[in-house]
mmCIF file of C-alpha atoms in Angstrom:
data_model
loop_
_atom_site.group_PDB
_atom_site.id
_atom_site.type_symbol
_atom_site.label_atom_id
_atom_site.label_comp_id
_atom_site.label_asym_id
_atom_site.label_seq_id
_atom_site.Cartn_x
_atom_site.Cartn_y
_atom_site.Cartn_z
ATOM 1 C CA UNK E 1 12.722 -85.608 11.461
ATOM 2 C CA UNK E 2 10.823 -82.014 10.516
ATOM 3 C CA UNK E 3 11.607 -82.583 6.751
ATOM 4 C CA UNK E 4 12.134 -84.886 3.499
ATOM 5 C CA UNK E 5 14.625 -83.979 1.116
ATOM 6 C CA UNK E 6 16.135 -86.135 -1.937
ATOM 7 C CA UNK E 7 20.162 -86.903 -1.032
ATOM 8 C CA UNK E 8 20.708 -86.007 -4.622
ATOM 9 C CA UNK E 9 19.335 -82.544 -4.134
ATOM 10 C CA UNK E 10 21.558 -81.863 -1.320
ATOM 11 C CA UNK E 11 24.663 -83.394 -3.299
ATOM 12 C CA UNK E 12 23.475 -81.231 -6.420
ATOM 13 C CA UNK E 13 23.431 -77.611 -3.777
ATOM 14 C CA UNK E 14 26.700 -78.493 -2.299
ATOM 15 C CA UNK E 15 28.567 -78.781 -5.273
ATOM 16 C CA UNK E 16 27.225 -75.413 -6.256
ATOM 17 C CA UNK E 17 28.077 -73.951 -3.014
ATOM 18 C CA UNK E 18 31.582 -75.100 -3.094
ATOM 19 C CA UNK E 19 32.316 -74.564 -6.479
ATOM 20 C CA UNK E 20 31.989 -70.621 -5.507
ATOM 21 C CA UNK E 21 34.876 -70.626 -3.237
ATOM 22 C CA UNK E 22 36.987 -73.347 -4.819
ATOM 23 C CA UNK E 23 37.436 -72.293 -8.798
ATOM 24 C CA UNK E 24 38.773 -76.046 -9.195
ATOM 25 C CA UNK E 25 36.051 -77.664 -9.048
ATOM 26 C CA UNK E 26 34.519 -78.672 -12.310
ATOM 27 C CA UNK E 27 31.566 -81.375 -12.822
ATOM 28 C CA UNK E 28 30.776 -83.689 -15.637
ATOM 29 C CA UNK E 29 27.853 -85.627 -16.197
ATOM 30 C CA UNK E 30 26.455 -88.231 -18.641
ATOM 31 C CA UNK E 31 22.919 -86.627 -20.111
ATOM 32 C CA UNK E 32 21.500 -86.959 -16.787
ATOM 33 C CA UNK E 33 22.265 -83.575 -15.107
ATOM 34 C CA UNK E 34 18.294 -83.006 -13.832
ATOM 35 C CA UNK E 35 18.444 -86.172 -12.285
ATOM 36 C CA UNK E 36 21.842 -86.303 -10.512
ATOM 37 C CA UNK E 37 20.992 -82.467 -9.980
ATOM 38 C CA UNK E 38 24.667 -81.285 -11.553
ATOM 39 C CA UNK E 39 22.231 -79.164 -13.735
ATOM 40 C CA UNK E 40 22.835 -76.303 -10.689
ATOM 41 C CA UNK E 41 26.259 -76.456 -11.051
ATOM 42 C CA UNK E 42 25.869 -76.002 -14.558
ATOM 43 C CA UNK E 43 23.368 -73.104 -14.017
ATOM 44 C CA UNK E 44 25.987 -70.833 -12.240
ATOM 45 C CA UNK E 45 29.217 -71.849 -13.767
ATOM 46 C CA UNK E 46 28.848 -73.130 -17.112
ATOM 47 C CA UNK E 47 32.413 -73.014 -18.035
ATOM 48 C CA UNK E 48 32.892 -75.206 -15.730
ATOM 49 C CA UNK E 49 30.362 -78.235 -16.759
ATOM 50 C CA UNK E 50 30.796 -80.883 -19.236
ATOM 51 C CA UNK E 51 28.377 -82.710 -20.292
ATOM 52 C CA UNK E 52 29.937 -85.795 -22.123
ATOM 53 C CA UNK E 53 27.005 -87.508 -22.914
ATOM 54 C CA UNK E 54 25.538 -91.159 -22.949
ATOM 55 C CA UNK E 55 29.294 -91.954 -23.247
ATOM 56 C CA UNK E 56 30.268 -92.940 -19.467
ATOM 57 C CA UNK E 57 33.667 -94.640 -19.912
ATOM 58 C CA UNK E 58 34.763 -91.148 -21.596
ATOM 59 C CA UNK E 59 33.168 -88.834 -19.261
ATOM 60 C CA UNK E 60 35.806 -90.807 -16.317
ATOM 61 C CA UNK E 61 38.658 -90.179 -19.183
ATOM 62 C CA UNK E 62 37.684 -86.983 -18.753
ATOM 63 C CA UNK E 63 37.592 -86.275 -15.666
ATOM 64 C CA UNK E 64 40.840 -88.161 -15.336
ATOM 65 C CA UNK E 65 42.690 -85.420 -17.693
ATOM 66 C CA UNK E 66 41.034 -82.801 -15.781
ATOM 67 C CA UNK E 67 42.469 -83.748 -12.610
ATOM 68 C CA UNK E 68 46.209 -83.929 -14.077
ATOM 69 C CA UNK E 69 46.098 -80.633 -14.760
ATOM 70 C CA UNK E 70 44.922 -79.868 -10.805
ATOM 71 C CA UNK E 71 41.385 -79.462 -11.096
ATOM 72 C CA UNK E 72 38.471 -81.454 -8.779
ATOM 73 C CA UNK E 73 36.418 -83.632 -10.571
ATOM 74 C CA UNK E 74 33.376 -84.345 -9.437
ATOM 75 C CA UNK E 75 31.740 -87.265 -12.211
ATOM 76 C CA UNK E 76 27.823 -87.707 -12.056
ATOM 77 C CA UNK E 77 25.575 -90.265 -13.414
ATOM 78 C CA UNK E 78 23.349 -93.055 -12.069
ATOM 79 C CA UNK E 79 24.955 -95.417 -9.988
ATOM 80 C CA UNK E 80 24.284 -98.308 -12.363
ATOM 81 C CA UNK E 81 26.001 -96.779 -14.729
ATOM 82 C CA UNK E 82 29.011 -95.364 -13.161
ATOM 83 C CA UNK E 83 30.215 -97.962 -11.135
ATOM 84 C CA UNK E 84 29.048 -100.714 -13.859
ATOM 85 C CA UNK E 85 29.504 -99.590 -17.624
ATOM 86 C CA UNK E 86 32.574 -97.756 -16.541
ATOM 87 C CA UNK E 87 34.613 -99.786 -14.152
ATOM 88 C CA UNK E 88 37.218 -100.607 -16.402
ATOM 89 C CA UNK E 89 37.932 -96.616 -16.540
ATOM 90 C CA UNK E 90 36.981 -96.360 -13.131
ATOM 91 C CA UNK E 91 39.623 -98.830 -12.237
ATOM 92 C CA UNK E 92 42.227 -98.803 -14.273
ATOM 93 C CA UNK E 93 41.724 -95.116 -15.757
ATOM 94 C CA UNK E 94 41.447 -93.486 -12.229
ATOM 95 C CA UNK E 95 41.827 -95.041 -9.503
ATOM 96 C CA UNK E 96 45.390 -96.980 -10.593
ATOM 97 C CA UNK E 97 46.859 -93.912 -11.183
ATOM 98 C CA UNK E 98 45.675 -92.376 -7.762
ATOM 99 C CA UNK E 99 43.493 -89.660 -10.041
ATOM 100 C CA UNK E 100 41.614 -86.971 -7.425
ATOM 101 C CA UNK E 101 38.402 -87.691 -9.059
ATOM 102 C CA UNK E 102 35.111 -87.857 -7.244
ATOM 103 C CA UNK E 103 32.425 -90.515 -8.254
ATOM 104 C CA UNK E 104 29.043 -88.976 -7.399
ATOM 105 C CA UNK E 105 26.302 -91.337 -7.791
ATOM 106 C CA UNK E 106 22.619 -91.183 -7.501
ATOM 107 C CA UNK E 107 19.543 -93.333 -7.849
ATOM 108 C CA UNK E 108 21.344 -96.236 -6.018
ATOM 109 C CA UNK E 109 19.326 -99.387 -4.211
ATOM 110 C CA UNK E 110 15.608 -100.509 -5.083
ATOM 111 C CA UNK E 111 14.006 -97.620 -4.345
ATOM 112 C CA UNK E 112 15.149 -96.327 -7.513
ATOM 113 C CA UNK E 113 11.582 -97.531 -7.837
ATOM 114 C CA UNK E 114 9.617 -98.048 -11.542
ATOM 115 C CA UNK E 115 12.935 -98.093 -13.743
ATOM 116 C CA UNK E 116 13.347 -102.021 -12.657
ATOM 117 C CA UNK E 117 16.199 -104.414 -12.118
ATOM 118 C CA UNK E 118 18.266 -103.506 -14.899
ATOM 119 C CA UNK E 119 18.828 -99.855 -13.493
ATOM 120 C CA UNK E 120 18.716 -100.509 -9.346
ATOM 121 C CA UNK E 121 22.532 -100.608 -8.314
ATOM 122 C CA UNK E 122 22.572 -103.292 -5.768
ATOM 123 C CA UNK E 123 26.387 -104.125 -6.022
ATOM 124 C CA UNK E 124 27.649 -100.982 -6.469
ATOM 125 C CA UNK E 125 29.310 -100.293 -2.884
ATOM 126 C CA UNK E 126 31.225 -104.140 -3.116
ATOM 127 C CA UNK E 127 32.588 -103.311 -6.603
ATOM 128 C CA UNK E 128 33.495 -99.285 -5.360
ATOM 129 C CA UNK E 129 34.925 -100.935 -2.175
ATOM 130 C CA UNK E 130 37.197 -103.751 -3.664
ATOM 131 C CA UNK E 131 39.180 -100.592 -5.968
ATOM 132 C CA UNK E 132 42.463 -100.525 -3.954
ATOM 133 C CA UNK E 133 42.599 -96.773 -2.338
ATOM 134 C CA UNK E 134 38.818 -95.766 -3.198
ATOM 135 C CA UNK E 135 36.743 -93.764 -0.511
ATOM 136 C CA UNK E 136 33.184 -95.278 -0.245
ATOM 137 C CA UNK E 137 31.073 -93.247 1.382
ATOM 138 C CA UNK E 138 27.010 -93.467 1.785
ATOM 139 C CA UNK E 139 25.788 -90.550 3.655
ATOM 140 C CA UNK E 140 22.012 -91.207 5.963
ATOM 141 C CA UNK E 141 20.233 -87.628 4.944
ATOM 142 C CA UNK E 142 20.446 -84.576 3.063
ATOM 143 C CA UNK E 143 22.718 -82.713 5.813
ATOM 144 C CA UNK E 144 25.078 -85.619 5.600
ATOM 145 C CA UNK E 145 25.434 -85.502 1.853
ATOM 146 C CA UNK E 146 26.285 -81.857 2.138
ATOM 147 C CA UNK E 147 29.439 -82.337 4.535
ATOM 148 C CA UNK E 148 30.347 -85.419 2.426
ATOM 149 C CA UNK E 149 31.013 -83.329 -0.188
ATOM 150 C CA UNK E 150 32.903 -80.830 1.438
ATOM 151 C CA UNK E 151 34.965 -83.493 3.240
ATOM 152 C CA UNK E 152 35.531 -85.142 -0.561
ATOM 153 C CA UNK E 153 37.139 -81.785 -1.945
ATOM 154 C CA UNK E 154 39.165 -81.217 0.752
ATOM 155 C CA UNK E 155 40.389 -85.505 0.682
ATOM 156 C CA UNK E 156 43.479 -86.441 -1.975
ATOM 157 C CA UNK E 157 42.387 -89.549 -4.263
ATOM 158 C CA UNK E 158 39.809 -91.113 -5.789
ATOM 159 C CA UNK E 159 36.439 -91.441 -3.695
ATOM 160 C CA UNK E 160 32.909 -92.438 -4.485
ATOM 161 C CA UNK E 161 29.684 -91.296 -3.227
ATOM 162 C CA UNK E 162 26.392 -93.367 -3.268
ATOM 163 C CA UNK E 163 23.076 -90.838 -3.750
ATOM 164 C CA UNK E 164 19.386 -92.622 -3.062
ATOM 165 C CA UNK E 165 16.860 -91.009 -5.527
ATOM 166 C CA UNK E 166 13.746 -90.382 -3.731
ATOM 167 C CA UNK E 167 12.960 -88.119 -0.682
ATOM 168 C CA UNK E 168 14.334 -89.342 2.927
ATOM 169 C CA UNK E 169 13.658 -87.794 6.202
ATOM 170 C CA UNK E 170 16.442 -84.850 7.097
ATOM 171 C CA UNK E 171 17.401 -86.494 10.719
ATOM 172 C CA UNK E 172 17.062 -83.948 13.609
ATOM 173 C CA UNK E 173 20.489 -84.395 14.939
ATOM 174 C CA UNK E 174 23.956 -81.828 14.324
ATOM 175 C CA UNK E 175 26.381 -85.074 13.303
ATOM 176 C CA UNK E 176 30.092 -83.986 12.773
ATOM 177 C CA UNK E 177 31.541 -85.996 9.556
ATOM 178 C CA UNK E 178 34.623 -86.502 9.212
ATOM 179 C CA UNK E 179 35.605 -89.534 6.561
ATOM 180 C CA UNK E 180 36.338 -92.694 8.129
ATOM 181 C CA UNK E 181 34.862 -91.891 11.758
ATOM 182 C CA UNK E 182 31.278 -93.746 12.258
ATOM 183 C CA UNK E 183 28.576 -91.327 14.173
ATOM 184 C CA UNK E 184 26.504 -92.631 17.376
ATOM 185 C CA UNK E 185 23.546 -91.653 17.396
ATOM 186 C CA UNK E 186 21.387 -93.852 20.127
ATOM 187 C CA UNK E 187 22.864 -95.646 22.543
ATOM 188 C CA UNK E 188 22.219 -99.368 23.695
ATOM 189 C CA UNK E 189 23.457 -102.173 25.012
ATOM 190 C CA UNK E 190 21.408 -105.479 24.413
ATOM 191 C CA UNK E 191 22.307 -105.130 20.538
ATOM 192 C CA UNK E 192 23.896 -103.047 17.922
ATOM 193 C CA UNK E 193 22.300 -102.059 14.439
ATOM 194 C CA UNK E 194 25.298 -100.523 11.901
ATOM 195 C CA UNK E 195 23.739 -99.244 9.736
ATOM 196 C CA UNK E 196 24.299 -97.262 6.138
ATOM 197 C CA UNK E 197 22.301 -94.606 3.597
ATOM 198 C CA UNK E 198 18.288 -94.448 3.835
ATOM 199 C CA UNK E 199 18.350 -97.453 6.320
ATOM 200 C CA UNK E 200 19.696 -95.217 9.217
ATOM 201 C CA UNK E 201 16.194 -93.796 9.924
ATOM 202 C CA UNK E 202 14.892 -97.420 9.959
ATOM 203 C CA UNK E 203 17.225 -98.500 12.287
ATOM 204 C CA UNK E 204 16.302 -95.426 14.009
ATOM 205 C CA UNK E 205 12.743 -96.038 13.896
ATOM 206 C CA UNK E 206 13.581 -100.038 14.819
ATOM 207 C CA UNK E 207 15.708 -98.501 18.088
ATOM 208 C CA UNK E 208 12.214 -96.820 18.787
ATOM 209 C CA UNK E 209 10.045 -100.109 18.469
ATOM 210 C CA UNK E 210 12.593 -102.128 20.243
ATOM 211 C CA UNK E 211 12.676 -99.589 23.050
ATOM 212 C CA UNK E 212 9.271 -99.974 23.803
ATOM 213 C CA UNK E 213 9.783 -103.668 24.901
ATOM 214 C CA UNK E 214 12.496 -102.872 26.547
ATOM 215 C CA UNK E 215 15.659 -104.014 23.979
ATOM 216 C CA UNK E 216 18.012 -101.431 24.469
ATOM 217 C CA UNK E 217 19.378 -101.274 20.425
ATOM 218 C CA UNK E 218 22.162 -98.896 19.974
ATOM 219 C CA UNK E 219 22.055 -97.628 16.214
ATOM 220 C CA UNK E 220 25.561 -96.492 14.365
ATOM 221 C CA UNK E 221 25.382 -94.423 11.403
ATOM 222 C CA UNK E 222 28.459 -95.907 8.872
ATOM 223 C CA UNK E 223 28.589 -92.873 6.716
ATOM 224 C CA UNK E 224 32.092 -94.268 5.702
ATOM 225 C CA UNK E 225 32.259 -98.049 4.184
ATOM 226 C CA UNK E 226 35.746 -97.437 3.545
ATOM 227 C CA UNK E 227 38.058 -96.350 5.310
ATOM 228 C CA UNK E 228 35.967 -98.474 8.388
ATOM 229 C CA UNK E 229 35.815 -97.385 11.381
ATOM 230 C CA UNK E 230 37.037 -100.654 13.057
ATOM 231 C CA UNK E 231 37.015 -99.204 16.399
ATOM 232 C CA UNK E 232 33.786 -97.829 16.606
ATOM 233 C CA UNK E 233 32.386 -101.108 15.390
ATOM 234 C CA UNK E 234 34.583 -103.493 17.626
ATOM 235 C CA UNK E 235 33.868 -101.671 20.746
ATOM 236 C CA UNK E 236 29.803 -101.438 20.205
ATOM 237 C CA UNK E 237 30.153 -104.937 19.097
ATOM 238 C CA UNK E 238 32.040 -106.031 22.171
ATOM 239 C CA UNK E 239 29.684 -103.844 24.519
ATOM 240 C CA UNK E 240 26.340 -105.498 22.899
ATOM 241 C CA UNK E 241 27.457 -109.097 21.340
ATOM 242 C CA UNK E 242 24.346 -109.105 18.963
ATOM 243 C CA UNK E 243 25.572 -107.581 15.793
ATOM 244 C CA UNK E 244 22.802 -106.147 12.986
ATOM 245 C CA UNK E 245 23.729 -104.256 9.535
ATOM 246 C CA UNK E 246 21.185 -102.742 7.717
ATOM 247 C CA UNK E 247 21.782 -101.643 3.584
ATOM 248 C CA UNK E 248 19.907 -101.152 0.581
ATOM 249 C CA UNK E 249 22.418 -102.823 -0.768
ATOM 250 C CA UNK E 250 23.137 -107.002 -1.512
ATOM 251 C CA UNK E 251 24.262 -108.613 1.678
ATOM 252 C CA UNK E 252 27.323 -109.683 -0.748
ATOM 253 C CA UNK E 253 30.098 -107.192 -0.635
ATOM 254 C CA UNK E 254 28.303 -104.216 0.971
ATOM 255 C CA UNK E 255 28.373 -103.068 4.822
ATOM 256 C CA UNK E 256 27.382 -106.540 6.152
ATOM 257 C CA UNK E 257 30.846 -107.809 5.068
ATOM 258 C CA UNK E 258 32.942 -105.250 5.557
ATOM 259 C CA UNK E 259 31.684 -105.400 9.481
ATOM 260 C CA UNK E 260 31.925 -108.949 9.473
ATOM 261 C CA UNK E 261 35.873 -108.224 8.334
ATOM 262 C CA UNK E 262 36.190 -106.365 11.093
ATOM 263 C CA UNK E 263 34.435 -108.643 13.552
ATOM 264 C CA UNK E 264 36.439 -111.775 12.431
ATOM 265 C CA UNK E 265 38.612 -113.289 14.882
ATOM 266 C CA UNK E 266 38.251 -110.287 17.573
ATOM 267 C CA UNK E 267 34.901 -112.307 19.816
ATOM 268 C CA UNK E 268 32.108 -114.161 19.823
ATOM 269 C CA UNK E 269 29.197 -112.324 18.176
ATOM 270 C CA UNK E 270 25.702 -113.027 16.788
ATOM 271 C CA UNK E 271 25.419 -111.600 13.844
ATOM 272 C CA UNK E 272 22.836 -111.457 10.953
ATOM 273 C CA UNK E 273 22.666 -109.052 7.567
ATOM 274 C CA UNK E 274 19.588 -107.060 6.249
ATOM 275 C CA UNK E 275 20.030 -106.477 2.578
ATOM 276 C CA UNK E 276 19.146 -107.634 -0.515
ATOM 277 C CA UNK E 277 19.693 -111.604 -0.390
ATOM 278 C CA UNK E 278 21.194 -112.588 -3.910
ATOM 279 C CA UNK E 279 18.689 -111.305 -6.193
ATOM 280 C CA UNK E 280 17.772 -108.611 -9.065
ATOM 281 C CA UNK E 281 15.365 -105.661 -8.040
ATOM 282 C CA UNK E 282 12.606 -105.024 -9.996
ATOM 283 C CA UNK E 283 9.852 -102.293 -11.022
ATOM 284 C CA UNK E 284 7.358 -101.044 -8.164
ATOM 285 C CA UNK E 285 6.970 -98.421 -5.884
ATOM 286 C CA UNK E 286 10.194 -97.216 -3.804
ATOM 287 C CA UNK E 287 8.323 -98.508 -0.440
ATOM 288 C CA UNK E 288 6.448 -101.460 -1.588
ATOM 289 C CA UNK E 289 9.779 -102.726 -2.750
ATOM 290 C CA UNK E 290 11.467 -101.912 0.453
ATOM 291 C CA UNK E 291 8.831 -104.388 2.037
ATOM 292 C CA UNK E 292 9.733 -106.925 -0.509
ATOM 293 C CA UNK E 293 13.097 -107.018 0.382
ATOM 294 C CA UNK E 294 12.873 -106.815 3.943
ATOM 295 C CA UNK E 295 14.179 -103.618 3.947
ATOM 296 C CA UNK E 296 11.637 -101.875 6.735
ATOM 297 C CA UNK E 297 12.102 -100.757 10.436
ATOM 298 C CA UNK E 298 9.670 -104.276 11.151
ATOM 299 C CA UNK E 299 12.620 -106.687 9.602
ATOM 300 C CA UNK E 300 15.274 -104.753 11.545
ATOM 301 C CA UNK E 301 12.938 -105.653 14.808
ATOM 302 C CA UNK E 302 12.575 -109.226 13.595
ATOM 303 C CA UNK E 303 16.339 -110.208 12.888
ATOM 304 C CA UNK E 304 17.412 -108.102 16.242
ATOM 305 C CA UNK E 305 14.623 -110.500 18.182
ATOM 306 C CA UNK E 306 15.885 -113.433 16.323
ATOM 307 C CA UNK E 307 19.484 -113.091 17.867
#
């Protein structure tokens, strides 16, 4: 890991990467544009950018109308707000009708840091995941985010992607990504850790700690909530029989369940969830947080050693 760089940032350069080569793609945000980083869309293609406002239930209207005439939406706010005050458009608006709209969400999980409870998504990936048809995908680093965009433009249908706000480490590895195929990246065979967004690097960095005492922990990077890779899961699983998911995410809904789904009635597995158990965030520093809800490399060690 040479570097730190935001997801947002790399979400924000992609779009204005692509939108030079692909005159379809148009961006909309909600008065936030510095902070979901839309603003360098907006910088180099002006025409193309609407701003719509602290009006977030209208800005997915209008993206909806956009993408009947053939253009590719990509909607920006936080995540709070996108997936919450505007699920009914979300929903019923977009995703009922099959719309080609892309949900691009930042400043997801706790470490959204000082703003508190009241802005911390924790429940956005269960309520993206339950739309019927909707793409969830939570990309590990900045390189990630950058071929998750790509991969969105080039996808049919309504998909959402969930953005951390603060730095993360840039992982030191060339993954592919393609959308619905979990990546591999350590090997391991006396347990598994699945893991999703910022918490791939701890699970990472648990694989290293583990090592060292000589658990072998494989770590899987599921960049895609849905469409799941149930094979990639199911074989790891069968090959290493303790299971681990790690989210910054609740426990209810997110990547925990979905692998659970997938585990259900295919073997015998132990199996425990690191997320946020049942409750609010709240305002504090993005890593002191993490350590209040068990969200470090150390609890990943602790619930692998407890199975």
């Amino acid at each position: 890991m040479s570097e730190k760089k935001a997801i947002r940032v790399a979400y924000g350069e992609a779009l204005a990467e692509l939108g030079e080569v692909n005159d379809k793609i148009v961006a909309l945000d909600a008065d936030l544009s510095h902070s979901t980083m839309t603003y360098k869309f907006a910088d180099k293609f002006p025409e193309r950018f609407f701003n719509a406002g602290i009006a977030e239930a209208n800005m997915v209207d209008m993206a909806v109308g956009l993408a009947s005439m053939g253009y590719i939406p990509f909607v920006s706010t936080f995540a709070i707000f996108g997936t919450g005050r505007a699920y009914d458009q979300v929903r019923n608006g977009c995703a009922y009708g099959g719309f080609n709209v892309k949900f691009a969400m930042s400043h997801a999980g706790v470490t959204l840091g000082e703003d508190g409870g009241t802005h911390q998504a924790i429940e956005d990936i269960a309520l993206m995941r339950v739309i019927p048809d909707m793409t969830v995908i939570v990309p590990c680093d900045a390189n990630e985010a950058k071929r998750a965009v790509k991969a969105m433009t080039e996808m049919q249908g309504p998909a959402y992607l969930r953005m951390a706000r603060m730095p993360s480490p840039v992982l030191d590895m060339n993954m592919p990504f393609e959308i619905g195929k979990a990546n591999v990246l350590r090997e391991g065979t006396d347990a598994v850790i699945f893991a999703c967004g910022i918490m791939v690097e701890a699970a990472l960095q648990a694989a290293d700690t583990l090592q060292a005492e000589g658990i072998h922990a494989a770590v899987v990077n599921i960049h895609t909530i849905k469409p799941l890779d149930e094979e990639t899961i199911l074989t790891y699983a069968k090959k290493c029989k303790k299971v681990v998911t790690a989210e910054e995410h609740s426990v209810i809904g997110g990547l925990g369940d979905a692998v659970a789904s997938a585990l259900l009635g295919n073997g015998d597995f132990k199996f425990k969830k690191i997320g946020v158990q049942d409750r609010f965030g709240q305002s504090g520093k993005p890593f002191d947080l993490l350590a209040e809800y068990n969200l470090t490399p150390a609890d990943i060690v602790k619930a692998v050693k407890s199975l």
